[in-house]
Short mmCIF file of C-alpha atoms in Angstrom, two decimals:
data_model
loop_
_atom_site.label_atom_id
_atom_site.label_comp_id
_atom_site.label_asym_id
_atom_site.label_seq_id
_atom_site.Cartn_x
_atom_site.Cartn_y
_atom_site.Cartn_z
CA UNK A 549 -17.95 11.75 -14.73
CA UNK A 550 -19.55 10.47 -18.04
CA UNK A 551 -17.80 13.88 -19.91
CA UNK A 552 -14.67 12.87 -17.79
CA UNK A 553 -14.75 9.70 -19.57
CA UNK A 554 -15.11 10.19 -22.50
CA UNK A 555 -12.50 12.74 -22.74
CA UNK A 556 -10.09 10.03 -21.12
CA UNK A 557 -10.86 7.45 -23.40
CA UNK A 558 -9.16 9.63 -25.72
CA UNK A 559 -6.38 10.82 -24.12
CA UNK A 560 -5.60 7.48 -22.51
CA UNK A 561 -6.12 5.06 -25.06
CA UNK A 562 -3.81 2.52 -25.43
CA UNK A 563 -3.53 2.06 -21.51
CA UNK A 564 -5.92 0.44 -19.46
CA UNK A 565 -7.81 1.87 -15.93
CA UNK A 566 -6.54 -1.58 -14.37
CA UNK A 567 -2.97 -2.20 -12.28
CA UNK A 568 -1.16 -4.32 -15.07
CA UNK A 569 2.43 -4.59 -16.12
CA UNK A 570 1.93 -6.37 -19.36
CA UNK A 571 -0.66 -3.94 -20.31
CA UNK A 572 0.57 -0.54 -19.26
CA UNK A 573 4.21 -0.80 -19.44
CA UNK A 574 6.65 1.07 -21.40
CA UNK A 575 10.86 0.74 -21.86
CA UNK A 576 13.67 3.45 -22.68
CA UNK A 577 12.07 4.00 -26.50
CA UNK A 578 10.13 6.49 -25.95
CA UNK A 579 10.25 9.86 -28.09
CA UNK A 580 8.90 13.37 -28.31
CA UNK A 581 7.96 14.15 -31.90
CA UNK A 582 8.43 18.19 -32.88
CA UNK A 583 6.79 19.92 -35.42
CA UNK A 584 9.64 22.38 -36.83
CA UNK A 585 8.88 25.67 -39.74
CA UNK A 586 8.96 23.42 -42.48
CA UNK A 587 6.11 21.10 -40.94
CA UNK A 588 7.85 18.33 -40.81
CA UNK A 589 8.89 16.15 -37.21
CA UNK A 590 11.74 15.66 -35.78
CA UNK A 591 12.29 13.18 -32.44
CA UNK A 592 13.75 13.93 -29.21
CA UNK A 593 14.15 11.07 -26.89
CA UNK A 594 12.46 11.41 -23.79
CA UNK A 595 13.97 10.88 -20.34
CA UNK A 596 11.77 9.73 -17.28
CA UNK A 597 12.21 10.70 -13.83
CA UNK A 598 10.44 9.64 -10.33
CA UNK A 599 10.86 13.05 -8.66
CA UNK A 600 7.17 14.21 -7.98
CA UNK A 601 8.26 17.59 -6.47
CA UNK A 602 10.29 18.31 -10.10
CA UNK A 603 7.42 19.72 -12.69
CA UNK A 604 7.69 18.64 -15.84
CA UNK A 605 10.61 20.11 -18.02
CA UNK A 606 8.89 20.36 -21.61
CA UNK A 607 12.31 22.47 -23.30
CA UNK A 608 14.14 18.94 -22.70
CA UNK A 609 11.53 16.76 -22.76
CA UNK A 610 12.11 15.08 -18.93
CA UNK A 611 9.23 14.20 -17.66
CA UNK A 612 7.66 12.21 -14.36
CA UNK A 613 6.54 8.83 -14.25
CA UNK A 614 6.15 5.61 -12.11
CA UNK A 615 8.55 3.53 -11.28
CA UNK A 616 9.24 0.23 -12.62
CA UNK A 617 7.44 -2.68 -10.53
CA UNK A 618 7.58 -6.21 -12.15
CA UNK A 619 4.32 -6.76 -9.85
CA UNK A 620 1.57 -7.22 -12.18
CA UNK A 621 -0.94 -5.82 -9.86
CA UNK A 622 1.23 -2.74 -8.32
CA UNK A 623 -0.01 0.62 -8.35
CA UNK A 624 2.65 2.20 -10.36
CA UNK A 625 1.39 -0.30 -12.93
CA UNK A 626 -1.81 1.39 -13.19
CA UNK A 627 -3.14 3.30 -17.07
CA UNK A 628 -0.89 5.41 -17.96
CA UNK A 629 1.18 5.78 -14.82
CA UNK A 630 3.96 4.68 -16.67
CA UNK A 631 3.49 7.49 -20.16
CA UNK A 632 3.88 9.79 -16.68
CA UNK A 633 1.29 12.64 -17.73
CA UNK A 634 2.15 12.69 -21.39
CA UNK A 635 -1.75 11.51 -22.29
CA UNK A 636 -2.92 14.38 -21.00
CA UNK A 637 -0.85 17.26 -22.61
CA UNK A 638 -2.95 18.29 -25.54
CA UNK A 639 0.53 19.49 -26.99
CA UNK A 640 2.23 16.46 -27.64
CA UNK A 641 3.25 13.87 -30.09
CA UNK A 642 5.44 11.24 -29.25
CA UNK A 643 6.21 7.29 -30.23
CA UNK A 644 6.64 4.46 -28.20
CA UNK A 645 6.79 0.63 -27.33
CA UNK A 646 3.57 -0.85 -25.72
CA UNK A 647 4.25 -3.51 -23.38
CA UNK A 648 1.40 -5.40 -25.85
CA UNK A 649 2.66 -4.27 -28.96
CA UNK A 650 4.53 -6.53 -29.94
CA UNK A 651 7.91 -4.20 -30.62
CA UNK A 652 5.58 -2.07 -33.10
CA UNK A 653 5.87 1.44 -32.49
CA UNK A 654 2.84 3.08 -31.34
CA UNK A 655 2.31 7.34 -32.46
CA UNK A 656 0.56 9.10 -30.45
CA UNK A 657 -1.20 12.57 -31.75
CA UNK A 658 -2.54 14.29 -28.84
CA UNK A 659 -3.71 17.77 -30.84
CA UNK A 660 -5.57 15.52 -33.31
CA UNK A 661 -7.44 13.46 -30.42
CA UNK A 662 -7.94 16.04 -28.31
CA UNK A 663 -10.04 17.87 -31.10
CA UNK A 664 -12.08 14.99 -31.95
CA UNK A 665 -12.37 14.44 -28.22
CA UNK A 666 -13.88 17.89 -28.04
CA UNK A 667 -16.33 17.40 -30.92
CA UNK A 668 -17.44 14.08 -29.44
CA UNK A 669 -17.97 15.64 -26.28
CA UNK A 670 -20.03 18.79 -27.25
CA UNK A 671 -21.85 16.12 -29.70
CA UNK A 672 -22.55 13.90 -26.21
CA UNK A 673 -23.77 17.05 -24.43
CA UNK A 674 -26.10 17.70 -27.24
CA UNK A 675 -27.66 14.11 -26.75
CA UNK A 676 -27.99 15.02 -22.89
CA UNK A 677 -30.12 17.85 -23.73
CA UNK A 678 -32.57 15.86 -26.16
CA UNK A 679 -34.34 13.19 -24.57
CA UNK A 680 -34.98 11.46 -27.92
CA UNK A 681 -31.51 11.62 -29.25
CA UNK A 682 -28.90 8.36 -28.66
CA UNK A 683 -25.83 8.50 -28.28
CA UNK A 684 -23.80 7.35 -31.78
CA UNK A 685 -19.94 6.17 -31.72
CA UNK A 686 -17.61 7.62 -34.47
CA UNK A 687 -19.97 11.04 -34.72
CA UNK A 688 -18.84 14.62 -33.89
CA UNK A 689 -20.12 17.71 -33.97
CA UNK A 690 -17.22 19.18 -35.93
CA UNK A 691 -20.21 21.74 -37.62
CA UNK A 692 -21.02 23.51 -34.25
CA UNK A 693 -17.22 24.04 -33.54
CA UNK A 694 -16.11 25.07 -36.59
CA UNK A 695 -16.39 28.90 -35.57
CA UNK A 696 -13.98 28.52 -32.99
CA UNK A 697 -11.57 26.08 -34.15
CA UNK A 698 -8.90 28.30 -34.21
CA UNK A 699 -9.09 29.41 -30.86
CA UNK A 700 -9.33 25.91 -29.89
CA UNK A 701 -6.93 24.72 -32.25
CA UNK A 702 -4.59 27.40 -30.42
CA UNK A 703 -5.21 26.30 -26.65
CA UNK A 704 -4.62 22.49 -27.96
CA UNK A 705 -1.28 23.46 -29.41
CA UNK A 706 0.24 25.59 -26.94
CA UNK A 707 3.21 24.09 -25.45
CA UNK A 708 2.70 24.68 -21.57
CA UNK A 709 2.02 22.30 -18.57
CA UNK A 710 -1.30 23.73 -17.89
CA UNK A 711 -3.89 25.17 -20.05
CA UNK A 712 -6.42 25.43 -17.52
CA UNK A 713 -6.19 29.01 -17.67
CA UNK A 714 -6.90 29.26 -21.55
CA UNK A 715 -9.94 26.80 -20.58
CA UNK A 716 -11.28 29.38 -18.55
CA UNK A 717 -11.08 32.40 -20.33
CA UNK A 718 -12.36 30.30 -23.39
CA UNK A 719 -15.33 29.33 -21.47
CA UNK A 720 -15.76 32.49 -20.28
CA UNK A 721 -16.17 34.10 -23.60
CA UNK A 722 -18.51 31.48 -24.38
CA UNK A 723 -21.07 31.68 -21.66
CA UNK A 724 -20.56 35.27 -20.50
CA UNK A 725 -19.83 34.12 -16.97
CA UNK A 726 -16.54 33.93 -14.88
CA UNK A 727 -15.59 30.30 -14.24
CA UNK A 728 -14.31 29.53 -10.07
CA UNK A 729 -11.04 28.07 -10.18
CA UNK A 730 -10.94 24.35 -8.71
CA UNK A 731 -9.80 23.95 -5.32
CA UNK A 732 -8.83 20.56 -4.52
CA UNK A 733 -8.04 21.23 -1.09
CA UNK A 734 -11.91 23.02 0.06
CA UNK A 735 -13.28 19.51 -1.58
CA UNK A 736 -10.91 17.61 0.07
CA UNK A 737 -11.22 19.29 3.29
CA UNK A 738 -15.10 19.01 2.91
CA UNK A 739 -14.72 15.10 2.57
CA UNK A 740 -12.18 14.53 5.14
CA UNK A 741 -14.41 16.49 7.64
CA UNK A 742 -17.83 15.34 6.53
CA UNK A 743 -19.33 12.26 9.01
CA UNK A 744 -19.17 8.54 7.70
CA UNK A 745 -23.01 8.90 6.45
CA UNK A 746 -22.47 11.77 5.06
CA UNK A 747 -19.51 11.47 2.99
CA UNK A 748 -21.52 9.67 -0.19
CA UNK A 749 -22.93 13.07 -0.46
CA UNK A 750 -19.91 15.04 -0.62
CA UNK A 751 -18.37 16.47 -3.50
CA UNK A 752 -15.69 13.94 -3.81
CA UNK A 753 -17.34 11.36 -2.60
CA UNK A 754 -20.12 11.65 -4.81
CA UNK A 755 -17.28 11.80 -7.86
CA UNK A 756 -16.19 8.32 -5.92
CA UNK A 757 -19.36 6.69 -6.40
CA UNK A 758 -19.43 7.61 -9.68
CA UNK A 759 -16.21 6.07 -10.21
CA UNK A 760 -16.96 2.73 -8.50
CA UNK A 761 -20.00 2.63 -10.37
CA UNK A 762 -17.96 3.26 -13.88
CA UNK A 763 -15.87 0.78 -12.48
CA UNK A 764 -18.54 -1.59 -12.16
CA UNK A 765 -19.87 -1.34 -15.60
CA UNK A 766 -16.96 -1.92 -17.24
CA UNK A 767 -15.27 -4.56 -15.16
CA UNK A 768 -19.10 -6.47 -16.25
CA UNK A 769 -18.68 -5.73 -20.01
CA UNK A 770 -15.07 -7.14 -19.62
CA UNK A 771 -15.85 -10.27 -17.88
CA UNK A 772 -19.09 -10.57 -20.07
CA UNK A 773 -16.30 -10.70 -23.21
CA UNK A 774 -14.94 -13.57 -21.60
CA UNK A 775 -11.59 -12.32 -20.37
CA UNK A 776 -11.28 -12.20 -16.53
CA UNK A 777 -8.37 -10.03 -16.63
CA UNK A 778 -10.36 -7.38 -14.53
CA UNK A 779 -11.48 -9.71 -12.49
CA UNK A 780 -14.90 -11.69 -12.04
CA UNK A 781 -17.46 -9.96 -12.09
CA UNK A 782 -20.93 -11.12 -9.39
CA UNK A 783 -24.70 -10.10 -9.33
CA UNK A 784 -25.02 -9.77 -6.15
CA UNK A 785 -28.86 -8.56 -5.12
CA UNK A 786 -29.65 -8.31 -9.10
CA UNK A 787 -26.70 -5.82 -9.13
CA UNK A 788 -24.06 -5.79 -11.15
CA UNK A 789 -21.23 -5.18 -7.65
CA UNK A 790 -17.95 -6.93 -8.69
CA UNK A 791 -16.99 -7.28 -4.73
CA UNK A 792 -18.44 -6.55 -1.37
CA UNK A 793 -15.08 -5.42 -0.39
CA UNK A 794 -14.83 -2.91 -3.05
CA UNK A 795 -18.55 -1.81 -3.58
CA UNK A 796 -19.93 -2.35 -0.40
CA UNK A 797 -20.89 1.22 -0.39
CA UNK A 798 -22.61 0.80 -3.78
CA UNK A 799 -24.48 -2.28 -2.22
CA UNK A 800 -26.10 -0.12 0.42
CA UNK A 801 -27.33 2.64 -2.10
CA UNK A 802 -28.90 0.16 -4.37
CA UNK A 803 -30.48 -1.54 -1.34
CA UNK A 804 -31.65 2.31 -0.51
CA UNK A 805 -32.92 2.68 -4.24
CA UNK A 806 -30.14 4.80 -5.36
CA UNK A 807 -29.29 4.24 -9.06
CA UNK A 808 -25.71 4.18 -10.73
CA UNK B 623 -4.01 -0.09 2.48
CA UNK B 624 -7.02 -3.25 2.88
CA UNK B 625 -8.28 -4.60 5.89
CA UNK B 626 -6.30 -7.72 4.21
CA UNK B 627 -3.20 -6.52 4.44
CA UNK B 628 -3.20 -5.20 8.03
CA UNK B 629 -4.29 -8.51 8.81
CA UNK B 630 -1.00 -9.88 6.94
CA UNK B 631 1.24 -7.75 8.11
CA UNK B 632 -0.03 -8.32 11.82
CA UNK B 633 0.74 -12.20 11.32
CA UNK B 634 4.04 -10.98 9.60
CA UNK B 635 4.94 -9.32 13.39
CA UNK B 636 3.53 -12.16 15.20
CA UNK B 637 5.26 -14.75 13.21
CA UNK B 638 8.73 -12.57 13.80
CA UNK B 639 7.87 -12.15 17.60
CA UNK B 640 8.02 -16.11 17.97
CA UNK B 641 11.07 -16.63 15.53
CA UNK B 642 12.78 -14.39 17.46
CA UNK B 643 12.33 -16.49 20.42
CA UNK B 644 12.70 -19.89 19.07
CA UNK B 645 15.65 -18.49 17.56
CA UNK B 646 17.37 -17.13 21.77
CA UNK B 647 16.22 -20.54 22.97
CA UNK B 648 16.86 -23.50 20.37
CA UNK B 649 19.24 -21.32 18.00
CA UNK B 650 20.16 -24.55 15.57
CA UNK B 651 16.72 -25.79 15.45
CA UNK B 652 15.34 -21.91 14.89
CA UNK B 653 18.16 -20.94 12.34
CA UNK B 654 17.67 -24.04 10.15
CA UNK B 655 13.40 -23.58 10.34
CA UNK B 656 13.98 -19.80 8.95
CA UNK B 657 16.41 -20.59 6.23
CA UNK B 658 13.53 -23.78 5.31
CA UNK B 659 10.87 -20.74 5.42
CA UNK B 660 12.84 -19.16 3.45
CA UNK B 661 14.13 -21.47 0.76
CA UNK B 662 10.50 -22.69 0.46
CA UNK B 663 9.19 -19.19 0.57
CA UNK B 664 12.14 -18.00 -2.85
CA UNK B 665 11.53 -21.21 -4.31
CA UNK B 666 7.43 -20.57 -4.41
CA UNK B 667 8.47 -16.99 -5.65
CA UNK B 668 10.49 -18.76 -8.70
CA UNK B 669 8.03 -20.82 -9.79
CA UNK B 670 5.51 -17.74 -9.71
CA UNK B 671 7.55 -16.04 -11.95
CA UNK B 672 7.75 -18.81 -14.02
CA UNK B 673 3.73 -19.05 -14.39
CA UNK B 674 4.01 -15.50 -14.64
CA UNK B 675 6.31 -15.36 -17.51
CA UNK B 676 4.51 -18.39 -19.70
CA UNK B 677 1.18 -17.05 -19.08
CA UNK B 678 1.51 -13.25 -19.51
CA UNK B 679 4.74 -11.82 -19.89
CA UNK B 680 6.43 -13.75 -22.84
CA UNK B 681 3.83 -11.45 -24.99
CA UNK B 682 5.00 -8.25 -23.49
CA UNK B 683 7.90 -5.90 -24.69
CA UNK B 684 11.04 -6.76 -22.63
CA UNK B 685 9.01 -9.29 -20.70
CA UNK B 686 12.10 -11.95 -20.49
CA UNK B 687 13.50 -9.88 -17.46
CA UNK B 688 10.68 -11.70 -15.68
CA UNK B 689 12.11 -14.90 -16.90
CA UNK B 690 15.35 -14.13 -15.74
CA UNK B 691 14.26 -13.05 -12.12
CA UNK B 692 12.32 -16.93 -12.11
CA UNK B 693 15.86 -18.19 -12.56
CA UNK B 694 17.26 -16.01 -9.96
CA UNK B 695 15.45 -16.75 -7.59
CA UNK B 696 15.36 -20.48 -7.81
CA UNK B 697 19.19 -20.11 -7.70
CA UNK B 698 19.22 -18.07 -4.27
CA UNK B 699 16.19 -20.94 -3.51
CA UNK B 700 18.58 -23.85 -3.99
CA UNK B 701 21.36 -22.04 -2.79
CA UNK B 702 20.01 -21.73 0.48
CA UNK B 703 18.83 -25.16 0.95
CA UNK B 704 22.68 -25.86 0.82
CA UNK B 705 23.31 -23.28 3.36
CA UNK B 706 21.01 -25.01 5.46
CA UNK B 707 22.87 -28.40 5.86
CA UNK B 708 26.29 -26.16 7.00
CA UNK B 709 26.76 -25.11 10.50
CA UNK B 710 24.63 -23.43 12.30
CA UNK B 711 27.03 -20.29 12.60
CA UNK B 712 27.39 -20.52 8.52
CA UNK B 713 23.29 -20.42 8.70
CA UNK B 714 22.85 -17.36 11.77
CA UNK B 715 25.70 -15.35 9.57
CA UNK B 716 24.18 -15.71 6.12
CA UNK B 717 20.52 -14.69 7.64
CA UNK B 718 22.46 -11.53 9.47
CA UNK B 719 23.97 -11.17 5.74
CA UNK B 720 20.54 -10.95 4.47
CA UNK B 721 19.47 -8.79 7.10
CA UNK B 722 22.19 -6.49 6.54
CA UNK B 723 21.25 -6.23 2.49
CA UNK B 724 17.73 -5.33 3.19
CA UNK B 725 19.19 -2.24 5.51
CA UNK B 726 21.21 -1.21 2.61
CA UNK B 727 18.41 -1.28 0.08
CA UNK B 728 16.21 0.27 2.97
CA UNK B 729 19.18 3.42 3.13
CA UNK B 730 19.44 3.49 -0.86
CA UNK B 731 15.49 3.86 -0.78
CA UNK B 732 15.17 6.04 1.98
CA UNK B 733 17.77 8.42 0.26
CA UNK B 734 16.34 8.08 -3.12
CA UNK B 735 12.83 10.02 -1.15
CA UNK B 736 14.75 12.17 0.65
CA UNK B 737 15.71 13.43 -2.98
CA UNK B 738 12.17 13.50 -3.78
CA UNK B 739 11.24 15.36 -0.48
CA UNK B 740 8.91 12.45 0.91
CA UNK B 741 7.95 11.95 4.06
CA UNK B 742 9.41 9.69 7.16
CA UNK B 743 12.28 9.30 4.70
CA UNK B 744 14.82 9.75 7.89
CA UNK B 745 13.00 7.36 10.17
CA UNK B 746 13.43 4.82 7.22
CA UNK B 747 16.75 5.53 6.42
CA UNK B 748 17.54 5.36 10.55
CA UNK B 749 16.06 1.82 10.34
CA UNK B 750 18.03 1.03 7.50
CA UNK B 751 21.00 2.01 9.32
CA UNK B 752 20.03 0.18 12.42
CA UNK B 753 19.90 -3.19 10.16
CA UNK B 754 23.60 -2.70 8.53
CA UNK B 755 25.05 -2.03 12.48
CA UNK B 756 23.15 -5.06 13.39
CA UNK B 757 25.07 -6.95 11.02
CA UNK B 758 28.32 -5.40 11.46
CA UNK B 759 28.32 -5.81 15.20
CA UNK B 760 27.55 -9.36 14.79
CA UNK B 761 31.11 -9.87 12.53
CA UNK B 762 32.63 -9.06 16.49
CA UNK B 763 30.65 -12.28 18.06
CA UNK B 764 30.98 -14.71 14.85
CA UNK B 765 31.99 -17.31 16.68
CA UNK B 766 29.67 -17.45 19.61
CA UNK B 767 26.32 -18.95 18.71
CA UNK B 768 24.70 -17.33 21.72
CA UNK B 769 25.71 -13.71 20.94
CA UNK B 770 24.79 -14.52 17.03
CA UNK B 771 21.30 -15.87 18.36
CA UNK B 772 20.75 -12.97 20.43
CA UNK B 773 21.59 -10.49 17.78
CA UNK B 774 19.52 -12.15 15.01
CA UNK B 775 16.49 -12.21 17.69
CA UNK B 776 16.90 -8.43 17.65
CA UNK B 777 16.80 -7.65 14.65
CA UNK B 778 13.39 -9.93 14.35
CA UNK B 779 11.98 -8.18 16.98
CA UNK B 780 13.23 -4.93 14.83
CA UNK B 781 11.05 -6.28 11.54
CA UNK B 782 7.96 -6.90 14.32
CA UNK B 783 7.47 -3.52 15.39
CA UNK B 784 8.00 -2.31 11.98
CA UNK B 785 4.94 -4.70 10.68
CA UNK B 786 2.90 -4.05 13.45
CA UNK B 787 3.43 0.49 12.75
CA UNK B 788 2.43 -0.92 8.87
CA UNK B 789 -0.64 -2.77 10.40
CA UNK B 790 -1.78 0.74 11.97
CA UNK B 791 -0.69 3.18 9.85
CA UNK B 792 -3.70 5.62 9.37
CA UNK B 793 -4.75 5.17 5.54
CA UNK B 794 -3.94 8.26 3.72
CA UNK B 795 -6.26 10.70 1.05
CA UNK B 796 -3.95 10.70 -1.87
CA UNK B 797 -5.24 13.54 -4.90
CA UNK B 798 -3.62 12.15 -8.42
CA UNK B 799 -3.22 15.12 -10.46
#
């Protein structure tokens, strides 16, 4: 979850994990920006669609997104809903409009990101591993990837939908060992069929704790910065819970001594 | 979906369930109370916009569209608070009008997820249908109050069950990929 997050804050930036129109919207100005031979970029407006059975169609840059909801608080208002999945193609530059930007454009470099993204992440893992390290912002371990920037470099750049398969094989050649492809549908299954006691301790709903507990944390450092834009935030118990509606799972695994 | 909104959208049905009867057995009185609910309910709407708008979405790109839906809707608002002092046939046909629109967005919506392959999109675009007959039957019997009243407490019963299958609907595992 924390690696997850990390990785997100990158690739999401500029949106926020919260339903808001004013926040996460975006209008018709939206383009792709392509490197061509000569290095330089040219644009290519983008077109949005709302057809989730349609993949993505990178030749003419049409991608999915969420539709338009002048409800603040609607679900299609949520991060990056709106960018469709353009913050998560390693790929892609683009420029846009931010609902909060004031009619400045915005340019986004996702190959750039997502290799500082890595570095910061294999940097984070390294503080894992040593008890006596902290965790510093704005550091990277740029030395201990060096040797296989290309590669990475290569995976980042390559203009496809998915590049879980590249992932893989990268991994593989890394560690030595195969990786098991993800199957949603076994963890899903395993939730869905798992008793209400039980399903804390299931894959997923271990990864939803996490989540709520993430959620927690930050909602708190928000509403500790004065804004209550995400909300107030309670103690409830000496725990930092936002609502008993929302957390009351949370509630009854700090009560039980479980930590977040 | 919360336990909230089931709880809101059961009071939706219930509230629709006695409309439609007030609205068979004193059809003036029951006509000009929904068009109030209404009017009062736009008019609330309107001025949310408008606290909306000063508060949060002047800053945002394109965020006067939200301004201009405020001023929308207190037109329809004040619009309807005229319709309310006509007759009571002018009132029964412009809430069968109304009822007839949402069918037609309810068809335009259904077909738009029938084009995206989602689910139940017949059943909603049946419904849809079911509203726009409603109101086209009702043309035949404009000038009887009863028939009008009858009609209208239909369709109310229509939006009740509808509210009540939203109240129960099982909550669904949705994986955002």
């Amino acid at each position: 979850m924390a690696m997850h997050i990390l990785a997100d804050t990158w690739a999401h930036s500029n949106f926020a994990g919260t339903p808001s129109l004013v926040i996460n919207n975006i209008n018709f100005h939206f383009y792709e920006l392509l490197s061509q031979d000569d290095g330089s970029l040219t644009e290519r407006p983008i077109r949005f669609t709302h057809n989730p059975g349609a993949p993505d169609n990178l030749e003419e840059s049409i991608y999915l997104n969420t539709m338009f909801q002048t409800s603040e608080y609607s679900i299609m208002n949520l991060g990056h809903g709106r960018a469709g999945h353009l913050p998560d193609y390693s790929f892609i530059r683009y420029k846009y409009l931010p609902a909060w930007g004031k009619y400045e454009e915005l340019i986004k470099d996702n190959p750039s990101d997502y290799w500082n993204a890595f570095c910061q992440l294999v940097y984070a893992l390294k503080t894992l591993k040593d008890p006596s390290a902290e965790f510093e912002l704005n550091k990277y371990e740029e030395e201990a990837c060096e040797p296989y920037k290309e590669e990475i470099q290569k995976i980042l750049n390559t203009r496809q939908i998915s590049s879980v398969e590249d992932w893989k094989q990268f991994g593989a050649k890394l560690t030595g060992q195969a990786l098991e492809d993800f199957d949603v549908k076994k963890y899903a299954a395993e939730y869905m069929m798992a008793v209400r006691e039980e399903k804390p301790n299931t894959f997923l709903g271990r990864f939803f704790v996490a989540a709520m507990a993430q959620k927690n944390m930050v909602t708190r450092k928000i509403y500790e910065s004065g804004s209550t834009l995400a909300g107030i935030s309670l103690k409830i118990n000496g725990s930092d819970i936002q609502t008993i509606d929302d957390f009351i799972g949370l509630l009854g695994m700090n009560r039980k001594g479980g930590s977040e | 979906m919360s336990f909230t909104k089931r709880i809101l959208y059961m009071l939706y049905g219930y509230a629709n369930i006695a409309a439609s009867m007030l609205v068979i057995t004193l059809p003036e009185e029951a006509s000009q109370m929904i068009i109030f609910v209404l009017t009062v309910s736009l008019f609330v709407r309107s001025i949310q916009s408008f606290i909306y708008y000063f508060n949060y979405a002047c800053y945002m790109v394109g965020g006067v569209r939200i301004l201009f839906r405020g001023i929308l809707l207190l037109d329809f608002a004040i619009f309807l608070n005229f319709v309310e002092k006509t007759s009571t046939i002018i009132s029964l046909g412009y809430l069968i009008a109304v009822f007839c629109m949402e069918g037609v967005l309810e068809i335009i919506h259904a077909l738009d997820a029938g084009r995206f392959q989602a689910k139940g999109w017949k059943l909603d675009f049946a419904l849809g249908l079911m509203k726009v007959i409603y109101a086209v039957v009702s043309l035949f019997y404009i000038n009887s109050l009863k028939t009008l009243s009858i009609l209208y407490a239909v369709a109310l019963l229509n939006s009740a069950w509808r509210k009540f299958a939203m109240a129960f609907q099982k909550p669904k595992l949705t994986a955002i990929q």
